[in-house]
Amino acid sequence: MEYKEVLEKIGSAMLEVNNPPQLHRLDIFTPGLYTRHLRLPADCVFLTERHKSLHQFFVMYGKIHVWSEQLGWQLLEAPNVGITIPGIQRLFRTYTEVVWATAHPTDIYPVDGSKEAYKEAVSKITDQIIDRNYLKIVAEPEMEVIE
């Protein structure tokens, strides 16, 4: 069985066993930079989407086991900083609540302060950083807008 097939089976099984974990996402824009904060619940296992871009990530709070085909298992505990490489898809196992953040250089910025403008800007950036056509099994987290 190939790597992608294994991840599809893991992701599908996770969705069948229970509902996707409730993730809380905070999107922050400053000129030239987009930052995404995810608050992940404790005692949870889930699969991330496949990434297209090279960018930094930060474990700001908590303890998490992370597995990827490229790097194998890693135990990350806050404070921790690392690099997301193109093509990586991760399997997460949280032990505590975890705050995971990513930073993305970009010229994309909401056209105004409306929630719709923020959603449109986030969607454009997501198209740049996530391979939406790789696996379709991850639920979209709740979004909070910082104005």
PDB file of N, CA, C and O in Angstrom, residues 2-36:
ATOM      1  N   GLU A   2       0.568   2.206  -0.836  1.00  0.00           N
ATOM      2  CA  GLU A   2       1.362   3.422  -0.938  1.00  0.00           C
ATOM      3  C   GLU A   2       1.035   4.387   0.202  1.00  0.00           C
ATOM      4  O   GLU A   2      -0.033   4.312   0.815  1.00  0.00           O
ATOM      5  N   TYR A   3       1.962   5.309   0.439  1.00  0.00           N
ATOM      6  CA  TYR A   3       1.852   6.310   1.497  1.00  0.00           C
ATOM      7  C   TYR A   3       0.521   7.060   1.433  1.00  0.00           C
ATOM      8  O   TYR A   3      -0.178   7.197   2.430  1.00  0.00           O
ATOM      9  N   LYS A   4       0.135   7.549   0.253  1.00  0.00           N
ATOM     10  CA  LYS A   4      -1.099   8.319   0.124  1.00  0.00           C
ATOM     11  C   LYS A   4      -2.310   7.461   0.485  1.00  0.00           C
ATOM     12  O   LYS A   4      -3.233   7.931   1.148  1.00  0.00           O
ATOM     13  N   GLU A   5      -2.306   6.197   0.085  1.00  0.00           N
ATOM     14  CA  GLU A   5      -3.415   5.294   0.410  1.00  0.00           C
ATOM     15  C   GLU A   5      -3.520   5.084   1.925  1.00  0.00           C
ATOM     16  O   GLU A   5      -4.623   5.041   2.475  1.00  0.00           O
ATOM     17  N   VAL A   6      -2.377   4.950   2.593  1.00  0.00           N
ATOM     18  CA  VAL A   6      -2.368   4.774   4.044  1.00  0.00           C
ATOM     19  C   VAL A   6      -2.977   6.003   4.710  1.00  0.00           C
ATOM     20  O   VAL A   6      -3.836   5.889   5.592  1.00  0.00           O
ATOM     21  N   LEU A   7      -2.567   7.202   4.286  1.00  0.00           N
ATOM     22  CA  LEU A   7      -3.109   8.423   4.877  1.00  0.00           C
ATOM     23  C   LEU A   7      -4.608   8.547   4.615  1.00  0.00           C
ATOM     24  O   LEU A   7      -5.363   8.965   5.493  1.00  0.00           O
ATOM     25  N   GLU A   8      -5.055   8.184   3.417  1.00  0.00           N
ATOM     26  CA  GLU A   8      -6.486   8.236   3.114  1.00  0.00           C
ATOM     27  C   GLU A   8      -7.268   7.306   4.033  1.00  0.00           C
ATOM     28  O   GLU A   8      -8.324   7.660   4.546  1.00  0.00           O
ATOM     29  N   LYS A   9      -6.725   6.106   4.268  1.00  0.00           N
ATOM     30  CA  LYS A   9      -7.405   5.146   5.138  1.00  0.00           C
ATOM     31  C   LYS A   9      -7.430   5.650   6.583  1.00  0.00           C
ATOM     32  O   LYS A   9      -8.449   5.529   7.263  1.00  0.00           O
ATOM     33  N   ILE A  10      -6.324   6.204   7.052  1.00  0.00           N
ATOM     34  CA  ILE A  10      -6.283   6.757   8.411  1.00  0.00           C
ATOM     35  C   ILE A  10      -7.299   7.888   8.537  1.00  0.00           C
ATOM     36  O   ILE A  10      -8.090   7.936   9.479  1.00  0.00           O
ATOM     37  N   GLY A  11      -7.285   8.803   7.598  1.00  0.00           N
ATOM     38  CA  GLY A  11      -8.205   9.936   7.648  1.00  0.00           C
ATOM     39  C   GLY A  11      -9.650   9.508   7.580  1.00  0.00           C
ATOM     40  O   GLY A  11     -10.495   9.994   8.342  1.00  0.00           O
ATOM     41  N   SER A  12      -9.975   8.584   6.693  1.00  0.00           N
ATOM     42  CA  SER A  12     -11.350   8.093   6.571  1.00  0.00           C
ATOM     43  C   SER A  12     -11.793   7.383   7.846  1.00  0.00           C
ATOM     44  O   SER A  12     -12.915   7.570   8.316  1.00  0.00           O
ATOM     45  N   ALA A  13     -10.913   6.551   8.419  1.00  0.00           N
ATOM     46  CA  ALA A  13     -11.238   5.842   9.654  1.00  0.00           C
ATOM     47  C   ALA A  13     -11.468   6.814  10.798  1.00  0.00           C
ATOM     48  O   ALA A  13     -12.382   6.629  11.605  1.00  0.00           O
ATOM     49  N   MET A  14     -10.669   7.875  10.861  1.00  0.00           N
ATOM     50  CA  MET A  14     -10.840   8.874  11.916  1.00  0.00           C
ATOM     51  C   MET A  14     -12.197   9.546  11.805  1.00  0.00           C
ATOM     52  O   MET A  14     -12.857   9.801  12.810  1.00  0.00           O
ATOM     53  N   LEU A  15     -12.640   9.843  10.602  1.00  0.00           N
ATOM     54  CA  LEU A  15     -13.935  10.482  10.414  1.00  0.00           C
ATOM     55  C   LEU A  15     -15.080   9.534  10.738  1.00  0.00           C
ATOM     56  O   LEU A  15     -16.125   9.959  11.219  1.00  0.00           O
ATOM     57  N   GLU A  16     -14.905   8.227  10.481  1.00  0.00           N
ATOM     58  CA  GLU A  16     -15.954   7.249  10.780  1.00  0.00           C
ATOM     59  C   GLU A  16     -16.102   7.025  12.277  1.00  0.00           C
ATOM     60  O   GLU A  16     -17.205   6.841  12.781  1.00  0.00           O
ATOM     61  N   VAL A  17     -14.989   7.023  12.998  1.00  0.00           N
ATOM     62  CA  VAL A  17     -15.008   6.738  14.433  1.00  0.00           C
ATOM     63  C   VAL A  17     -15.678   7.861  15.210  1.00  0.00           C
ATOM     64  O   VAL A  17     -16.464   7.633  16.109  1.00  0.00           O
ATOM     65  N   ASN A  18     -15.349   9.080  14.882  1.00  0.00           N
ATOM     66  CA  ASN A  18     -15.967  10.218  15.573  1.00  0.00           C
ATOM     67  C   ASN A  18     -15.908  11.446  14.682  1.00  0.00           C
ATOM     68  O   ASN A  18     -15.313  11.420  13.618  1.00  0.00           O
ATOM     69  N   ASN A  19     -16.535  12.483  15.150  1.00  0.00           N
ATOM     70  CA  ASN A  19     -16.531  13.731  14.395  1.00  0.00           C
ATOM     71  C   ASN A  19     -15.122  14.303  14.360  1.00  0.00           C
ATOM     72  O   ASN A  19     -14.331  14.071  15.273  1.00  0.00           O
ATOM     73  N   PRO A  20     -14.801  15.092  13.326  1.00  0.00           N
ATOM     74  CA  PRO A  20     -13.486  15.731  13.307  1.00  0.00           C
ATOM     75  C   PRO A  20     -13.307  16.604  14.549  1.00  0.00           C
ATOM     76  O   PRO A  20     -14.277  17.141  15.076  1.00  0.00           O
ATOM     77  N   PRO A  21     -12.076  16.717  15.040  1.00  0.00           N
ATOM     78  CA  PRO A  21     -11.854  17.543  16.224  1.00  0.00           C
ATOM     79  C   PRO A  21     -12.238  18.990  15.962  1.00  0.00           C
ATOM     80  O   PRO A  21     -12.129  19.479  14.844  1.00  0.00           O
ATOM     81  N   GLN A  22     -12.707  19.663  17.000  1.00  0.00           N
ATOM     82  CA  GLN A  22     -13.053  21.076  16.888  1.00  0.00           C
ATOM     83  C   GLN A  22     -11.772  21.899  17.004  1.00  0.00           C
ATOM     84  O   GLN A  22     -11.153  21.947  18.051  1.00  0.00           O
ATOM     85  N   LEU A  23     -11.379  22.505  15.901  1.00  0.00           N
ATOM     86  CA  LEU A  23     -10.193  23.342  15.866  1.00  0.00           C
ATOM     87  C   LEU A  23     -10.633  24.799  15.865  1.00  0.00           C
ATOM     88  O   LEU A  23     -11.614  25.149  15.227  1.00  0.00           O
ATOM     89  N   HIS A  24      -9.892  25.603  16.568  1.00  0.00           N
ATOM     90  CA  HIS A  24     -10.165  27.037  16.566  1.00  0.00           C
ATOM     91  C   HIS A  24      -9.019  27.712  15.827  1.00  0.00           C
ATOM     92  O   HIS A  24      -7.861  27.517  16.179  1.00  0.00           O
ATOM     93  N   ARG A  25      -9.326  28.484  14.792  1.00  0.00           N
ATOM     94  CA  ARG A  25      -8.296  29.137  13.980  1.00  0.00           C
ATOM     95  C   ARG A  25      -8.424  30.645  14.096  1.00  0.00           C
ATOM     96  O   ARG A  25      -9.511  31.198  14.076  1.00  0.00           O
ATOM     97  N   LEU A  26      -7.277  31.287  14.200  1.00  0.00           N
ATOM     98  CA  LEU A  26      -7.199  32.737  14.248  1.00  0.00           C
ATOM     99  C   LEU A  26      -6.323  33.192  13.093  1.00  0.00           C
ATOM    100  O   LEU A  26      -5.177  32.756  12.975  1.00  0.00           O
ATOM    101  N   ASP A  27      -6.862  34.026  12.206  1.00  0.00           N
ATOM    102  CA  ASP A  27      -6.129  34.537  11.039  1.00  0.00           C
ATOM    103  C   ASP A  27      -5.737  35.985  11.294  1.00  0.00           C
ATOM    104  O   ASP A  27      -6.589  36.807  11.602  1.00  0.00           O
ATOM    105  N   ILE A  28      -4.434  36.278  11.154  1.00  0.00           N
ATOM    106  CA  ILE A  28      -3.928  37.625  11.419  1.00  0.00           C
ATOM    107  C   ILE A  28      -3.170  38.128  10.196  1.00  0.00           C
ATOM    108  O   ILE A  28      -2.296  37.433   9.673  1.00  0.00           O
ATOM    109  N   PHE A  29      -3.517  39.325   9.753  1.00  0.00           N
ATOM    110  CA  PHE A  29      -2.841  39.961   8.622  1.00  0.00           C
ATOM    111  C   PHE A  29      -2.095  41.197   9.097  1.00  0.00           C
ATOM    112  O   PHE A  29      -2.635  42.004   9.844  1.00  0.00           O
ATOM    113  N   THR A  30      -0.846  41.312   8.674  1.00  0.00           N
ATOM    114  CA  THR A  30      -0.082  42.544   8.788  1.00  0.00           C
ATOM    115  C   THR A  30       0.557  42.747   7.412  1.00  0.00           C
ATOM    116  O   THR A  30       0.644  41.799   6.631  1.00  0.00           O
ATOM    117  N   PRO A  31       0.979  43.954   7.077  1.00  0.00           N
ATOM    118  CA  PRO A  31       1.553  44.156   5.735  1.00  0.00           C
ATOM    119  C   PRO A  31       2.692  43.173   5.455  1.00  0.00           C
ATOM    120  O   PRO A  31       3.659  43.082   6.210  1.00  0.00           O
ATOM    121  N   GLY A  32       2.522  42.376   4.402  1.00  0.00           N
ATOM    122  CA  GLY A  32       3.551  41.438   3.975  1.00  0.00           C
ATOM    123  C   GLY A  32       3.564  40.099   4.684  1.00  0.00           C
ATOM    124  O   GLY A  32       4.380  39.238   4.359  1.00  0.00           O
ATOM    125  N   LEU A  33       2.663  39.895   5.671  1.00  0.00           N
ATOM    126  CA  LEU A  33       2.704  38.654   6.448  1.00  0.00           C
ATOM    127  C   LEU A  33       1.302  38.213   6.853  1.00  0.00           C
ATOM    128  O   LEU A  33       0.483  39.009   7.305  1.00  0.00           O
ATOM    129  N   TYR A  34       1.058  36.921   6.685  1.00  0.00           N
ATOM    130  CA  TYR A  34      -0.162  36.283   7.166  1.00  0.00           C
ATOM    131  C   TYR A  34       0.247  35.247   8.199  1.00  0.00           C
ATOM    132  O   TYR A  34       1.167  34.454   7.970  1.00  0.00           O
ATOM    133  N   THR A  35      -0.415  35.259   9.353  1.00  0.00           N
ATOM    134  CA  THR A  35      -0.145  34.286  10.411  1.00  0.00           C
ATOM    135  C   THR A  35      -1.430  33.545  10.734  1.00  0.00           C
ATOM    136  O   THR A  35      -2.491  34.158  10.874  1.00  0.00           O
ATOM    137  N   ARG A  36      -1.317  32.235  10.823  1.00  0.00           N
ATOM    138  CA  ARG A  36      -2.460  31.378  11.149  1.00  0.00           C
ATOM    139  C   ARG A  36      -2.161  30.689  12.471  1.00  0.00           C
ATOM    140  O   ARG A  36      -1.157  29.996  12.607  1.00  0.00           O
TER     141      ARG A  36
END
